[in-house]
PDB file of C-alpha atoms in Angstrom:
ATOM      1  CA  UNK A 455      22.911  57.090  51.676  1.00  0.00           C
ATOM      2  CA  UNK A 456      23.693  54.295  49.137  1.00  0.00           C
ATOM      3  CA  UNK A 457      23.099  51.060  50.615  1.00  0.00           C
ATOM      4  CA  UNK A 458      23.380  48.844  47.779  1.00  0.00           C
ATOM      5  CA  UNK A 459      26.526  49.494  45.898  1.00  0.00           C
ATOM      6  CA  UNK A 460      27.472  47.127  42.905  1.00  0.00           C
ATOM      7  CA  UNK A 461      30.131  47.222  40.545  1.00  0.00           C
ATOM      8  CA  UNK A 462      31.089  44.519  37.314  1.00  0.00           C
ATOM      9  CA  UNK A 463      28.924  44.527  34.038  1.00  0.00           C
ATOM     10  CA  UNK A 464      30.422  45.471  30.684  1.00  0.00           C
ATOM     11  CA  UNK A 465      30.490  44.624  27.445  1.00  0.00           C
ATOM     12  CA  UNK A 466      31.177  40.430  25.780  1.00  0.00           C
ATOM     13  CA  UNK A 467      29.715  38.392  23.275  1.00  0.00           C
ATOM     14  CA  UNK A 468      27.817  35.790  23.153  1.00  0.00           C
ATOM     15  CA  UNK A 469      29.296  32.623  24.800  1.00  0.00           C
ATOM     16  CA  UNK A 470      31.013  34.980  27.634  1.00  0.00           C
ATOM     17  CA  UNK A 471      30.980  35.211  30.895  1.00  0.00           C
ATOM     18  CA  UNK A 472      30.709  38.281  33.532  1.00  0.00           C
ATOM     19  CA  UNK A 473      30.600  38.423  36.975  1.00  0.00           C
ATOM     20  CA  UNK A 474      28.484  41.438  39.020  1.00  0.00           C
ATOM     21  CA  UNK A 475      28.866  41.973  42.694  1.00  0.00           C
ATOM     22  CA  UNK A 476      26.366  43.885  45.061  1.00  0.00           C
ATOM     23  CA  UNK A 477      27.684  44.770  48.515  1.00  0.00           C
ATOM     24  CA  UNK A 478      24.965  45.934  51.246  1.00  0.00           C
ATOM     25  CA  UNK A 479      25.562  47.612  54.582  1.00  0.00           C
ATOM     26  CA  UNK A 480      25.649  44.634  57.844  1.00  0.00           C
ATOM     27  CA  UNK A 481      22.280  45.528  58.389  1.00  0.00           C
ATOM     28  CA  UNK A 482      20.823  44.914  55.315  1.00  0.00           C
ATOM     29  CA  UNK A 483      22.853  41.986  54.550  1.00  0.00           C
ATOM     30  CA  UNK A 484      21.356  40.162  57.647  1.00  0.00           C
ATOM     31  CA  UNK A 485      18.009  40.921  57.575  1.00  0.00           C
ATOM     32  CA  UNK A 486      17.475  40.852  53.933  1.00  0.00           C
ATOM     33  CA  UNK A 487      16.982  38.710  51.060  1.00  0.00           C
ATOM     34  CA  UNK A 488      18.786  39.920  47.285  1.00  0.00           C
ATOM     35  CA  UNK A 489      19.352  39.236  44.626  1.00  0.00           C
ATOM     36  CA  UNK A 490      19.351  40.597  41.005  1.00  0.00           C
ATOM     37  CA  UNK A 491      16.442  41.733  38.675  1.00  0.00           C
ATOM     38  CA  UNK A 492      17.227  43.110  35.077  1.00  0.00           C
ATOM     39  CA  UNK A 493      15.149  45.576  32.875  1.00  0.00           C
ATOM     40  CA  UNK A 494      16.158  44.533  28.870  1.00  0.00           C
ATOM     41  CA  UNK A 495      15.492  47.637  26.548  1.00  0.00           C
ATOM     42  CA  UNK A 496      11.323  47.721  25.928  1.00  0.00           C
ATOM     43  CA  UNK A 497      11.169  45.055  28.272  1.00  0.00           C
ATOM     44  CA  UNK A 498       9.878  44.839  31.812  1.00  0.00           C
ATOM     45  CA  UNK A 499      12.152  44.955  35.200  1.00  0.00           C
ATOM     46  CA  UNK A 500      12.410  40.871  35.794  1.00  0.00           C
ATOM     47  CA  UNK A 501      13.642  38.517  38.744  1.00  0.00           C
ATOM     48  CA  UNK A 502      16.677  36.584  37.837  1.00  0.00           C
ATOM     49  CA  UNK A 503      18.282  35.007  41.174  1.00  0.00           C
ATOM     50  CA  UNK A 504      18.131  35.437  44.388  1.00  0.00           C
ATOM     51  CA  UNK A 505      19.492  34.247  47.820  1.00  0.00           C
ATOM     52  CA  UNK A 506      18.566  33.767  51.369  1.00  0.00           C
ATOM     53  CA  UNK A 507      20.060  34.096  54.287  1.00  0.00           C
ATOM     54  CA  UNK A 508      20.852  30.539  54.587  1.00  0.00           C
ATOM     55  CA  UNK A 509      22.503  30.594  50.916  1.00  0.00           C
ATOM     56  CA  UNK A 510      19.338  28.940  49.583  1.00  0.00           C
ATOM     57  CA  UNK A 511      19.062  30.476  45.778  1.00  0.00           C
ATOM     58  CA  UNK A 512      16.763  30.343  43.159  1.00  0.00           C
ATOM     59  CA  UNK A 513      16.913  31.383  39.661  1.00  0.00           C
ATOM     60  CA  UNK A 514      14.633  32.620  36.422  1.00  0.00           C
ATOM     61  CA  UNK A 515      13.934  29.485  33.833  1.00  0.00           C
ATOM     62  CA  UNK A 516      15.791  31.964  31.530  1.00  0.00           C
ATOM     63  CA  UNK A 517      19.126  32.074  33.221  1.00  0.00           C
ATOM     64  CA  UNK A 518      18.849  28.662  35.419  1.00  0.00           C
ATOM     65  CA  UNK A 519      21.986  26.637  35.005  1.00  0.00           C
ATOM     66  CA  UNK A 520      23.963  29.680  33.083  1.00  0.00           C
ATOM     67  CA  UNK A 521      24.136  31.914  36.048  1.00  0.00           C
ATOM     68  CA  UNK A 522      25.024  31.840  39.749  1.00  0.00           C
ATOM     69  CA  UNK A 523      24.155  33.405  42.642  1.00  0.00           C
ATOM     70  CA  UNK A 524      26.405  33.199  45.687  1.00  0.00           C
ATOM     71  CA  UNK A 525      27.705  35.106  48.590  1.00  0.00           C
ATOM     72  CA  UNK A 526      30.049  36.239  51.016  1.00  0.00           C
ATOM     73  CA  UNK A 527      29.158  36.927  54.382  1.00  0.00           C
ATOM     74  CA  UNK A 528      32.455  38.547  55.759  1.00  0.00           C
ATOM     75  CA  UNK A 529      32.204  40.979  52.850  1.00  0.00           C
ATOM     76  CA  UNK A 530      28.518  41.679  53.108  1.00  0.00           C
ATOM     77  CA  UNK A 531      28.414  41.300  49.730  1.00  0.00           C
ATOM     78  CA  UNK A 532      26.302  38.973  46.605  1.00  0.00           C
ATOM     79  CA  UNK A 533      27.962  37.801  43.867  1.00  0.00           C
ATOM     80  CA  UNK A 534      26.074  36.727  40.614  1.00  0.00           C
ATOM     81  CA  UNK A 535      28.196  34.873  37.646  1.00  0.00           C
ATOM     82  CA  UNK A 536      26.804  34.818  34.113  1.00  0.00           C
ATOM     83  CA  UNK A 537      28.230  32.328  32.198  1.00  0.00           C
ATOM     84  CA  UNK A 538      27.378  31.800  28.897  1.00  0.00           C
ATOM     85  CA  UNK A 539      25.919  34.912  27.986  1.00  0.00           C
ATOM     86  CA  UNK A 540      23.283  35.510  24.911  1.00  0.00           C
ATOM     87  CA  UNK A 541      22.000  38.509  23.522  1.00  0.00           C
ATOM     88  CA  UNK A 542      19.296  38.462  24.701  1.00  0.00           C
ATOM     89  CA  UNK A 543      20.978  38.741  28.305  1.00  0.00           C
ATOM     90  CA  UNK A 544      21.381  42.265  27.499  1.00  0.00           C
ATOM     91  CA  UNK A 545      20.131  44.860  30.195  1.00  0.00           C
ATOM     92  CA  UNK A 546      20.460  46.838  33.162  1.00  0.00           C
ATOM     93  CA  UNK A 547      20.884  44.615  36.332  1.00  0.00           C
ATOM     94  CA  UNK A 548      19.794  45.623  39.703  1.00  0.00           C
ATOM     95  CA  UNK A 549      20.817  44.614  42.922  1.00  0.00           C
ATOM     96  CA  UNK A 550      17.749  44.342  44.988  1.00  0.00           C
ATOM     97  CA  UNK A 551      17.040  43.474  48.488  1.00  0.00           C
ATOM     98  CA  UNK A 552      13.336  42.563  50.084  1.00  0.00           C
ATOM     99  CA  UNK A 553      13.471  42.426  53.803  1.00  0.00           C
ATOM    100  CA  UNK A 554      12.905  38.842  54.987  1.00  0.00           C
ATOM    101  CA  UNK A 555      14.621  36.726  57.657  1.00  0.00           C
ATOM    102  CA  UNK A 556      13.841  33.404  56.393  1.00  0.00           C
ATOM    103  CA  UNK A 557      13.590  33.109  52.679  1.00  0.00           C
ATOM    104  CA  UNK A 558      13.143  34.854  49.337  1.00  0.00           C
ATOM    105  CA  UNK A 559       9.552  34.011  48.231  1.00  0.00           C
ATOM    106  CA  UNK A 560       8.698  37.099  48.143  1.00  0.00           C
ATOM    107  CA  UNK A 561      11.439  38.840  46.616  1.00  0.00           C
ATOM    108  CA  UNK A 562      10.600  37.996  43.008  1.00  0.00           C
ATOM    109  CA  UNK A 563       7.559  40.836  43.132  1.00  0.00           C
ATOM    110  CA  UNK A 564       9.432  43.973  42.371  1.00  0.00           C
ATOM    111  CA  UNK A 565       6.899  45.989  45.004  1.00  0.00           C
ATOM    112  CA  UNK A 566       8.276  44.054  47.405  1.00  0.00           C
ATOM    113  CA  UNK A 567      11.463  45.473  47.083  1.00  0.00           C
ATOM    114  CA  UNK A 568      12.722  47.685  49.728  1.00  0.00           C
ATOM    115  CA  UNK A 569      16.499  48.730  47.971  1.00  0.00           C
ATOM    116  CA  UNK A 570      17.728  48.561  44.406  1.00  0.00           C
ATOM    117  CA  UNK A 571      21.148  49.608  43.331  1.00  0.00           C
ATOM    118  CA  UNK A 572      22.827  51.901  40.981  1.00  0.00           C
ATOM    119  CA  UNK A 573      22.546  49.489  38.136  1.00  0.00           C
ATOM    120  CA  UNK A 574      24.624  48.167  36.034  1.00  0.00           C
ATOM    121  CA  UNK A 575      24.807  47.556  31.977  1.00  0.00           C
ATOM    122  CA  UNK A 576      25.302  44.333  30.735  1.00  0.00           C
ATOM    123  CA  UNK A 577      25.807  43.821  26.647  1.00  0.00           C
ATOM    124  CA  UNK A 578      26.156  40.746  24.703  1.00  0.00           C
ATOM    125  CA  UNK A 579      26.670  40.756  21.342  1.00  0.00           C
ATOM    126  CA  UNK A 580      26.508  38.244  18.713  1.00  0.00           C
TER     127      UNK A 580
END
């Protein structure tokens, strides 16, 4: 059963924007914190926003004030919009949920994790 399904990603250059979107089952929604991680090619899977359950978000130094995380709690679903984009944005993002009713400070340690998404592919060319 797929209980983090995202769609968005694709391909602009550098100075673009994108906007990904992560929907979770009720369940998970409410008793969960997500957010986003991204693995770049050769690199490491890394935070890069996340949000509680009281809309409190926090982001990477590398994407803070380019990207936003926000949500929508009719649709169950997170939104995250990448403005500005740079190469070196380039990766697979995952949606990611750690259970936790109250905030997200442990979401940021990927074996914390309980779901991840699909994934999606996000290039940015220069």
């Amino acid at each position: 059963q797929v209980q983090l399904v995202e769609s968005g990603g694709g391909s602009v250059q550098s100075g673009g924007s994108l906007n990904l979107s992560c929907e979770a089952s009720r369940d998970t929604y409410n008793t969960h914190c997500m957010g986003w991680f991204r693995q770049g090619p050769g690199k490491e899977r890394e935070g890069v926003a996340a949000i509680d359950r009281r809309g409190r978000s926090n982001y990477s130094g590398s994407v803070n004030g380019r990207f936003t995380i926000s949500q929508d709690s009719a649709k169950n679903t997170v939104y995250l919009q990448m403005n500005d984009l740079k190469p070196e944005d380039t990766a697979m993002y995952y949606c990611a949920a750690e259970k936790d009713l109250y905030d997200c400070k442990s979401f940021w340690m990927t074996k914390k994790i309980d779901l991840w998404g699909q994934g999606t592919l996000v290039t940015v060319s220069s």
